[in-house]
Coordinates of N, CA and C in Angstrom, one line a residue:
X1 N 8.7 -142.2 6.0 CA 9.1 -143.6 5.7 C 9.5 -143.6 4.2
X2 N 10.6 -144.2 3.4 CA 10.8 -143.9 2.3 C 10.7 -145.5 1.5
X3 N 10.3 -145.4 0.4 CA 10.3 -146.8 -0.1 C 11.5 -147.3 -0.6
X4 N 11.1 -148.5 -0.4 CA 12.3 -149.3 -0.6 C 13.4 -149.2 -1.6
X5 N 14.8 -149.0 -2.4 CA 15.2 -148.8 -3.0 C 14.8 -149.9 -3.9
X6 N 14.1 -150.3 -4.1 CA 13.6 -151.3 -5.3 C 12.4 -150.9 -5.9
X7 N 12.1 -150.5 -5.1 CA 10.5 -150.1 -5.4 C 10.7 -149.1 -7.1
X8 N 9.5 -149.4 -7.4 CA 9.6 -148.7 -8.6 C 8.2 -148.6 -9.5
X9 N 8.2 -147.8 -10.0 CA 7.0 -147.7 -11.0 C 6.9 -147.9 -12.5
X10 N 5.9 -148.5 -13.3 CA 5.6 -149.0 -14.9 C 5.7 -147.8 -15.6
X11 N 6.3 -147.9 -16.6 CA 6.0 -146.5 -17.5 C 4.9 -146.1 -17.7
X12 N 3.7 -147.2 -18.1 CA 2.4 -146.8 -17.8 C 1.9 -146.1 -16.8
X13 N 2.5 -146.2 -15.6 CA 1.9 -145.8 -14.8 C 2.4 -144.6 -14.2
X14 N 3.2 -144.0 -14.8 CA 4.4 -142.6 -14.7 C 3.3 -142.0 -15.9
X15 N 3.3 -142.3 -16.9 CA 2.2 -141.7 -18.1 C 1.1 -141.6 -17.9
X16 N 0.7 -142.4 -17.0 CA -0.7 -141.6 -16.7 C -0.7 -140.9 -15.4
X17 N -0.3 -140.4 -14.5 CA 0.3 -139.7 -13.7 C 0.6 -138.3 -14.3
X18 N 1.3 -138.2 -15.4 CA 1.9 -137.0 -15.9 C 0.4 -136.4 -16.9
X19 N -0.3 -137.7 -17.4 CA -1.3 -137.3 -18.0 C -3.0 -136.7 -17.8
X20 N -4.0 -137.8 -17.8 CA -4.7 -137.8 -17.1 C -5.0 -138.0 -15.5
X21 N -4.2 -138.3 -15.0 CA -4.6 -137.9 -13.5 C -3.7 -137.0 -12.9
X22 N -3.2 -136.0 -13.3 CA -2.3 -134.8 -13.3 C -3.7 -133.7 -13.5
X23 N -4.0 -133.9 -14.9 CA -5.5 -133.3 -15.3 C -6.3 -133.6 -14.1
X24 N -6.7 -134.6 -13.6 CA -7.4 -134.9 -12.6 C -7.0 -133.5 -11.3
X25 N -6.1 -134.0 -11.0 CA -5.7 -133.3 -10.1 C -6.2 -131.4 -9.9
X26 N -5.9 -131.3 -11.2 CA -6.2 -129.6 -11.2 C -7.5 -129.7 -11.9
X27 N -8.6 -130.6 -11.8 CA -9.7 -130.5 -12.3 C -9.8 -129.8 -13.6
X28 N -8.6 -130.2 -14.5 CA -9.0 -130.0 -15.8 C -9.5 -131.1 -16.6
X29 N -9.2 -132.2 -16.3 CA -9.6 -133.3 -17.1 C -10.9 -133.2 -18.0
X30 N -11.6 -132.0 -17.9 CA -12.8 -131.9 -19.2 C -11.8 -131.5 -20.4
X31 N -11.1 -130.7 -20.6 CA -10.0 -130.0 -21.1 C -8.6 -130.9 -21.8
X32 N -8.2 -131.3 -21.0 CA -6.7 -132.1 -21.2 C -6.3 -133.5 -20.1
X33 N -5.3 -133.8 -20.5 CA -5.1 -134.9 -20.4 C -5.3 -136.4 -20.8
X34 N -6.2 -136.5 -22.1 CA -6.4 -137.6 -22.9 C -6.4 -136.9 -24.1
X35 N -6.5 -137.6 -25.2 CA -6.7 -137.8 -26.7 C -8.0 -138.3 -27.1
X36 N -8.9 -136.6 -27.0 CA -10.4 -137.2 -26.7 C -11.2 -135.8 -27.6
X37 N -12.4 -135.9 -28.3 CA -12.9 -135.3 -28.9 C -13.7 -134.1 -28.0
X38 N -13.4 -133.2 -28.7 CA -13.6 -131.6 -27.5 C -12.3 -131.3 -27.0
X39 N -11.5 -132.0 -27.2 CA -10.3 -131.8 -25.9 C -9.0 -131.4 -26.6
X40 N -8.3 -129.9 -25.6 CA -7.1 -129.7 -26.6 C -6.3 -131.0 -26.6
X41 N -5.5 -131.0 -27.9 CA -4.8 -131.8 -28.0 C -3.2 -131.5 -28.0
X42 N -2.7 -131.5 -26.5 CA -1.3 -130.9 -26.5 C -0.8 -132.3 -26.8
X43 N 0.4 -132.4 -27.2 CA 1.0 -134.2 -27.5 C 2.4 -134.1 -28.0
X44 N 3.2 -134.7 -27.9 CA 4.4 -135.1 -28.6 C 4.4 -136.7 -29.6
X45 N 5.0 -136.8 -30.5 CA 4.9 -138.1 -31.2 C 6.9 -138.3 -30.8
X46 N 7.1 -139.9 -30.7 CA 8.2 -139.5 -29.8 C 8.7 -140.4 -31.2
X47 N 10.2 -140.5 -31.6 CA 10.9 -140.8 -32.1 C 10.6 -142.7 -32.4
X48 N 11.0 -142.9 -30.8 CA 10.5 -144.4 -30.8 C 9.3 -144.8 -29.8
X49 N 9.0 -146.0 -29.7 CA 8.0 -146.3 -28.6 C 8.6 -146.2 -26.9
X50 N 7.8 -145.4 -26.4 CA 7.9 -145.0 -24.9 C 8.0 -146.4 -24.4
X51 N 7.1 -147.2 -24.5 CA 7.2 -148.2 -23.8 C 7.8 -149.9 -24.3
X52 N 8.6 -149.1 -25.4 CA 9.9 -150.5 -25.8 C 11.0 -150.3 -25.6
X53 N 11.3 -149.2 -25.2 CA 13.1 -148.6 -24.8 C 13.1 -149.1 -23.4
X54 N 14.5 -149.6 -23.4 CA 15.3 -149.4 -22.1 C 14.7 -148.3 -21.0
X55 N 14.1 -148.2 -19.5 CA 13.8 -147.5 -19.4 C 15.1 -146.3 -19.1
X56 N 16.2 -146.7 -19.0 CA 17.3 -145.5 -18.5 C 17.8 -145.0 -20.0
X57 N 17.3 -145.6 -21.1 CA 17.4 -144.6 -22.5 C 16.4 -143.8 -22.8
X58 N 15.1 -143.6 -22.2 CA 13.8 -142.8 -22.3 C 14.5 -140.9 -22.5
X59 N 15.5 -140.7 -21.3 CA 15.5 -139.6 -22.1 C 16.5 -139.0 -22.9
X60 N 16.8 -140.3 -24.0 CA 17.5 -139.9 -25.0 C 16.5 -139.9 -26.3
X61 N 15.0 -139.9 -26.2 CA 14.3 -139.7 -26.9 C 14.1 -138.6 -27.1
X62 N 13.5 -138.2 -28.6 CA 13.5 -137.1 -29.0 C 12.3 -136.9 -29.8
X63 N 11.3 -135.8 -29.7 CA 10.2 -135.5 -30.1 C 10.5 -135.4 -31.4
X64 N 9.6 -136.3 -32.9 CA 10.0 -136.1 -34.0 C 8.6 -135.3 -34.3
X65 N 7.4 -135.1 -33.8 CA 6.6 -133.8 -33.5 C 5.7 -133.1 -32.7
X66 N 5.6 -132.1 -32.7 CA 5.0 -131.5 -31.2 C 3.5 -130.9 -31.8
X67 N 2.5 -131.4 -31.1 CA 0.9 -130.8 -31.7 C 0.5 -129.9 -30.6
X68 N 0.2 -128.6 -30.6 CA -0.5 -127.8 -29.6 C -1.8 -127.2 -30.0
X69 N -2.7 -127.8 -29.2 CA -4.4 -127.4 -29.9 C -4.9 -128.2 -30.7
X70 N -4.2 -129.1 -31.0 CA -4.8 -130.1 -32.1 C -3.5 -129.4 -33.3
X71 N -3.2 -128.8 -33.6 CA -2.0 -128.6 -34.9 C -0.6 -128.5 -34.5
X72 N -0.3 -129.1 -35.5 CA 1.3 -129.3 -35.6 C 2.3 -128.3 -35.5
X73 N 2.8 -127.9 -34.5 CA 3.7 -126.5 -34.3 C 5.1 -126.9 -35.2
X74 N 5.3 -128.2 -34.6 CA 6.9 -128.2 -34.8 C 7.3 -129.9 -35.2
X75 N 8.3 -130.0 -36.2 CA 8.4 -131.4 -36.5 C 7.5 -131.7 -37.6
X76 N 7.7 -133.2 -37.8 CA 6.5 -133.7 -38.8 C 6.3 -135.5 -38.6
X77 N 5.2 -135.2 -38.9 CA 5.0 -137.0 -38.6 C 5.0 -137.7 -40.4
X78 N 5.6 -139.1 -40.5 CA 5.8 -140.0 -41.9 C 6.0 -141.2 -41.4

């Protein structure tokens, strides 16, 4: 059965899907999927706010920095 062509989901609710309950999933969530003390911190800081854009302009956003492990590989945050 397929859902309805209207149907649709909140960007909140796509982000935590991709985040912590993705983590969930593969029972990493001690590990990843939040911004939590002990916990790697993989993350992007995005250009603008995820959740003020248009959602069909979302991926014309662009990572202005990328943190892996907790440090800054690439980009810079100001």
């Amino acid at each position: 059965m397929r859902p309805d062509s209207t149907a649709s989901l909140t960007i909140d609710v796509l982000v935590k899907g991709y985040t912590i309950d993705g983590a969930r999933q593969l029972r990493l969530d001690d590990r990843v999927g939040s911004i939590e003390v002990g916990k790697l911190a993989n993350f992007i800081v995005l250009t603008d706010n995820l959740f003020e854009v248009d959602p069909l302009e979302i991926s014309d956003l662009k990572p202005s920095a990328v943190f892996f492990e907790g440090e800054l590989v690439s980009g810079s945050i100001s």
